[in-house]
PDB file of C-alpha atoms in Angstrom:
ATOM      1  CA  ARG A   5      61.651  -7.226  -1.878  1.00 43.00           C
ATOM      2  CA  HIS A   6      60.536  -7.486   1.702  1.00 47.00           C
ATOM      3  CA  LEU A   7      57.513  -5.812   3.267  1.00 48.00           C
ATOM      4  CA  THR A   8      59.821  -3.866   5.576  1.00 49.00           C
ATOM      5  CA  THR A   9      61.146  -1.694   2.747  1.00 52.00           C
ATOM      6  CA  LEU A  10      59.040   0.708   0.739  1.00 48.00           C
ATOM      7  CA  PRO A  11      59.440   1.191  -3.016  1.00 54.00           C
ATOM      8  CA  PRO A  12      60.461   4.662  -4.313  1.00 56.00           C
ATOM      9  CA  HIS A  13      56.805   5.679  -4.835  1.00 56.00           C
ATOM     10  CA  PRO A  14      54.746   3.574  -2.429  1.00 55.00           C
ATOM     11  CA  SER A  15      51.007   3.427  -2.862  1.00 59.00           C
ATOM     12  CA  PRO A  16      48.765   4.067   0.144  1.00 57.00           C
ATOM     13  CA  HIS A  17      47.842   0.370   0.189  1.00 56.00           C
ATOM     14  CA  HIS A  18      51.486  -0.663   0.317  1.00 58.00           C
ATOM     15  CA  GLN A  19      52.212   1.784   3.147  1.00 57.00           C
ATOM     16  CA  ILE A  20      49.311   0.456   5.223  1.00 58.00           C
ATOM     17  CA  ILE A  21      50.296  -3.175   4.617  1.00 59.00           C
ATOM     18  CA  CYS A  22      53.895  -2.400   5.661  1.00 58.00           C
ATOM     19  CA  PHE A  23      52.670  -0.536   8.741  1.00 58.00           C
ATOM     20  CA  ILE A  24      50.413  -3.412   9.792  1.00 57.00           C
ATOM     21  CA  PHE A  25      53.162  -5.963   9.114  1.00 58.00           C
ATOM     22  CA  LEU A  26      55.775  -4.050  11.121  1.00 57.00           C
ATOM     23  CA  LYS A  27      53.340  -3.450  13.974  1.00 56.00           C
ATOM     24  CA  GLN A  28      52.459  -7.150  14.132  1.00 52.00           C
ATOM     25  CA  LYS A  29      56.094  -8.214  13.712  1.00 51.00           C
ATOM     26  CA  ARG A  30      57.004  -6.536  16.992  1.00 52.00           C
ATOM     27  CA  ARG A  31      54.564  -8.750  18.894  1.00 51.00           C
ATOM     28  CA  LYS A  32      55.440 -12.329  19.760  1.00 51.00           C
ATOM     29  CA  GLY A  33      52.076 -13.926  18.990  1.00 55.00           C
ATOM     30  CA  MET A  34      49.140 -12.718  16.978  1.00 54.00           C
ATOM     31  CA  ALA A  35      45.706 -13.049  18.497  1.00 60.00           C
ATOM     32  CA  PRO A  36      42.686 -13.570  16.226  1.00 59.00           C
ATOM     33  CA  SER A  37      41.525 -10.012  16.966  1.00 71.00           C
ATOM     34  CA  THR A  38      44.718  -8.632  15.391  1.00 78.00           C
ATOM     35  CA  TYR A  39      43.924 -10.499  12.195  1.00 80.00           C
ATOM     36  CA  VAL A  40      40.476  -8.941  12.178  1.00 83.00           C
ATOM     37  CA  GLY A  41      42.015  -5.530  12.828  1.00 83.00           C
ATOM     38  CA  ALA A  42      44.513  -5.974  10.016  1.00 85.00           C
ATOM     39  CA  ILE A  43      41.827  -7.084   7.568  1.00 87.00           C
ATOM     40  CA  THR A  44      39.565  -4.229   8.654  1.00 87.00           C
ATOM     41  CA  ALA A  45      42.367  -1.704   8.188  1.00 86.00           C
ATOM     42  CA  LEU A  46      43.177  -3.128   4.770  1.00 87.00           C
ATOM     43  CA  TRP A  47      39.490  -3.054   3.747  1.00 87.00           C
ATOM     44  CA  ASN A  48      39.097   0.552   4.934  1.00 88.00           C
ATOM     45  CA  ALA A  49      42.245   1.607   3.082  1.00 88.00           C
ATOM     46  CA  TYR A  50      40.960  -0.081  -0.078  1.00 86.00           C
ATOM     47  CA  ASN A  51      37.555   1.625   0.172  1.00 87.00           C
ATOM     48  CA  ASN A  52      39.007   5.046   0.926  1.00 88.00           C
ATOM     49  CA  GLY A  53      41.987   4.980  -1.436  1.00 84.00           C
ATOM     50  CA  THR A  54      40.636   3.220  -4.522  1.00 85.00           C
ATOM     51  CA  SER A  55      38.665   4.980  -7.227  1.00 87.00           C
ATOM     52  CA  GLN A  56      35.271   3.748  -8.397  1.00 90.00           C
ATOM     53  CA  ARG A  57      36.751   2.752 -11.771  1.00 90.00           C
ATOM     54  CA  MET A  58      39.318   0.482 -10.094  1.00 91.00           C
ATOM     55  CA  LYS A  59      36.620  -1.072  -7.901  1.00 92.00           C
ATOM     56  CA  ILE A  60      34.524  -1.908 -10.971  1.00 93.00           C
ATOM     57  CA  ILE A  61      37.537  -3.574 -12.586  1.00 94.00           C
ATOM     58  CA  ASP A  62      38.188  -5.470  -9.336  1.00 94.00           C
ATOM     59  CA  VAL A  63      34.591  -6.743  -9.258  1.00 95.00           C
ATOM     60  CA  TYR A  64      34.963  -8.010 -12.826  1.00 96.00           C
ATOM     61  CA  LEU A  65      38.280  -9.659 -11.903  1.00 96.00           C
ATOM     62  CA  SER A  66      36.556 -11.395  -8.991  1.00 96.00           C
ATOM     63  CA  TYR A  67      33.781 -12.591 -11.309  1.00 97.00           C
ATOM     64  CA  VAL A  68      36.261 -14.026 -13.832  1.00 97.00           C
ATOM     65  CA  LEU A  69      38.267 -15.692 -11.046  1.00 96.00           C
ATOM     66  CA  ILE A  70      35.148 -17.311  -9.563  1.00 97.00           C
ATOM     67  CA  THR A  71      34.077 -18.455 -13.047  1.00 96.00           C
ATOM     68  CA  GLY A  72      37.454 -20.123 -13.591  1.00 94.00           C
ATOM     69  CA  ILE A  73      37.291 -21.814 -10.192  1.00 95.00           C
ATOM     70  CA  LEU A  74      33.767 -23.080 -10.897  1.00 94.00           C
ATOM     71  CA  GLN A  75      34.925 -24.463 -14.254  1.00 91.00           C
ATOM     72  CA  MET A  76      37.742 -26.351 -12.544  1.00 91.00           C
ATOM     73  CA  VAL A  77      35.368 -27.729  -9.885  1.00 92.00           C
ATOM     74  CA  TYR A  78      32.923 -28.808 -12.601  1.00 89.00           C
ATOM     75  CA  CYS A  79      35.783 -30.496 -14.447  1.00 88.00           C
ATOM     76  CA  ALA A  80      36.845 -32.345 -11.292  1.00 88.00           C
ATOM     77  CA  VAL A  81      33.308 -33.444 -10.385  1.00 90.00           C
ATOM     78  CA  VAL A  82      31.678 -34.171 -13.752  1.00 87.00           C
ATOM     79  CA  GLY A  83      34.615 -34.743 -16.074  1.00 81.00           C
ATOM     80  CA  THR A  84      35.967 -33.260 -19.257  1.00 74.00           C
ATOM     81  CA  PHE A  85      34.069 -35.159 -21.919  1.00 81.00           C
ATOM     82  CA  PRO A  86      34.034 -32.355 -24.481  1.00 81.00           C
ATOM     83  CA  PHE A  87      37.642 -31.506 -23.622  1.00 82.00           C
ATOM     84  CA  ASN A  88      37.930 -28.771 -26.269  1.00 84.00           C
ATOM     85  CA  SER A  89      34.919 -27.003 -24.769  1.00 86.00           C
ATOM     86  CA  PHE A  90      36.346 -27.138 -21.263  1.00 86.00           C
ATOM     87  CA  LEU A  91      39.762 -26.012 -22.434  1.00 89.00           C
ATOM     88  CA  ALA A  92      38.334 -23.165 -24.518  1.00 90.00           C
ATOM     89  CA  GLY A  93      36.232 -21.942 -21.598  1.00 90.00           C
ATOM     90  CA  PHE A  94      39.127 -22.101 -19.184  1.00 92.00           C
ATOM     91  CA  ILE A  95      41.495 -20.378 -21.613  1.00 93.00           C
ATOM     92  CA  SER A  96      38.859 -17.680 -22.048  1.00 95.00           C
ATOM     93  CA  THR A  97      38.639 -17.035 -18.302  1.00 96.00           C
ATOM     94  CA  VAL A  98      42.406 -17.042 -17.788  1.00 96.00           C
ATOM     95  CA  GLY A  99      42.967 -14.790 -20.799  1.00 96.00           C
ATOM     96  CA  SER A 100      40.214 -12.397 -19.716  1.00 97.00           C
ATOM     97  CA  PHE A 101      41.706 -12.240 -16.233  1.00 97.00           C
ATOM     98  CA  ILE A 102      45.187 -11.462 -17.557  1.00 97.00           C
ATOM     99  CA  LEU A 103      43.943  -8.822 -19.992  1.00 97.00           C
ATOM    100  CA  THR A 104      41.859  -7.155 -17.268  1.00 96.00           C
ATOM    101  CA  VAL A 105      44.802  -7.086 -14.869  1.00 95.00           C
ATOM    102  CA  ALA A 106      46.844  -5.407 -17.611  1.00 93.00           C
ATOM    103  CA  LEU A 107      44.029  -2.871 -18.101  1.00 94.00           C
ATOM    104  CA  ARG A 108      43.917  -2.189 -14.363  1.00 92.00           C
ATOM    105  CA  VAL A 109      47.650  -1.575 -14.257  1.00 89.00           C
ATOM    106  CA  GLN A 110      47.456   0.816 -17.214  1.00 88.00           C
ATOM    107  CA  VAL A 111      44.529   2.936 -15.954  1.00 88.00           C
ATOM    108  CA  ASN A 112      45.560   3.005 -12.285  1.00 85.00           C
ATOM    109  CA  PRO A 113      46.264   6.647 -11.346  1.00 82.00           C
ATOM    110  CA  VAL A 114      49.014   5.578  -8.928  1.00 80.00           C
ATOM    111  CA  ASN A 115      50.994   4.120 -11.844  1.00 77.00           C
ATOM    112  CA  LYS A 116      50.593   7.329 -13.849  1.00 76.00           C
ATOM    113  CA  SER A 117      51.566   9.671 -11.017  1.00 73.00           C
ATOM    114  CA  HIS A 118      55.326   9.187 -11.322  1.00 70.00           C
ATOM    115  CA  GLU A 119      57.707   8.744 -14.222  1.00 68.00           C
ATOM    116  CA  GLY A 120      57.174   5.357 -15.696  1.00 68.00           C
ATOM    117  CA  LYS A 121      55.850   3.222 -18.477  1.00 73.00           C
ATOM    118  CA  TRP A 122      52.205   4.370 -18.288  1.00 67.00           C
ATOM    119  CA  LYS A 123      52.694   8.140 -17.868  1.00 73.00           C
ATOM    120  CA  GLY A 124      51.653   9.190 -21.395  1.00 76.00           C
ATOM    121  CA  LEU A 125      49.019   6.510 -21.967  1.00 80.00           C
ATOM    122  CA  SER A 126      45.420   7.714 -21.936  1.00 85.00           C
ATOM    123  CA  ASP A 127      42.647   5.661 -20.407  1.00 86.00           C
ATOM    124  CA  GLU A 128      40.854   5.530 -23.764  1.00 90.00           C
ATOM    125  CA  ARG A 129      43.923   4.088 -25.475  1.00 90.00           C
ATOM    126  CA  ALA A 130      44.344   1.466 -22.748  1.00 90.00           C
ATOM    127  CA  PHE A 131      40.680   0.472 -23.068  1.00 93.00           C
ATOM    128  CA  ALA A 132      40.943   0.303 -26.876  1.00 95.00           C
ATOM    129  CA  ASP A 133      43.962  -2.005 -26.535  1.00 94.00           C
ATOM    130  CA  TYR A 134      41.995  -4.114 -24.051  1.00 96.00           C
ATOM    131  CA  LEU A 135      39.033  -4.432 -26.425  1.00 96.00           C
ATOM    132  CA  LEU A 136      41.239  -5.342 -29.394  1.00 97.00           C
ATOM    133  CA  CYS A 137      43.084  -8.008 -27.407  1.00 96.00           C
ATOM    134  CA  SER A 138      39.791  -9.358 -26.025  1.00 96.00           C
ATOM    135  CA  VAL A 139      38.384  -9.697 -29.533  1.00 97.00           C
ATOM    136  CA  ILE A 140      41.513 -11.547 -30.673  1.00 96.00           C
ATOM    137  CA  LEU A 141      41.429 -13.791 -27.582  1.00 95.00           C
ATOM    138  CA  HIS A 142      37.799 -14.741 -28.085  1.00 94.00           C
ATOM    139  CA  LEU A 143      38.267 -15.332 -31.820  1.00 94.00           C
ATOM    140  CA  VAL A 144      41.024 -17.808 -30.926  1.00 92.00           C
ATOM    141  CA  VAL A 145      38.808 -19.408 -28.263  1.00 92.00           C
ATOM    142  CA  PHE A 146      35.889 -19.649 -30.689  1.00 91.00           C
ATOM    143  CA  ASN A 147      38.174 -21.148 -33.337  1.00 88.00           C
ATOM    144  CA  PHE A 148      39.481 -23.658 -30.781  1.00 82.00           C
ATOM    145  CA  LEU A 149      35.984 -24.987 -30.157  1.00 80.00           C
ATOM    146  CA  GLY A 150      36.092 -26.554 -33.586  1.00 67.00           C
TER     147      GLY A 150
END
């Protein structure tokens, strides 16, 4: 799917990204100030159109992503002597990231606003599923440590 076409129920973020893309596509070259303007518009749309709950989840996702990147850098610089420990830690960060993305998709009000998979799912049920899967993930990680 291209950025020039909108889905049946576009989110405000998707509409702004398409608008910025189409506006910039009409120009031959993009000056650095247009990049700043596009990023500023995207940041303002995110701040104005995203609920506090989604922002908290996004901060946690950023934390888990940075933790995974730091683990990979540590592995590249120092080495992987206790390989099971490195692998368990990295699997934990990747699994936590994936589970949190799934939670964000399930509790996002935009996904519940139209007919779809998440319409009847309550936020409490989604969080309970997230906690159960996190416990299972970390039991597997703990077991993998040996």
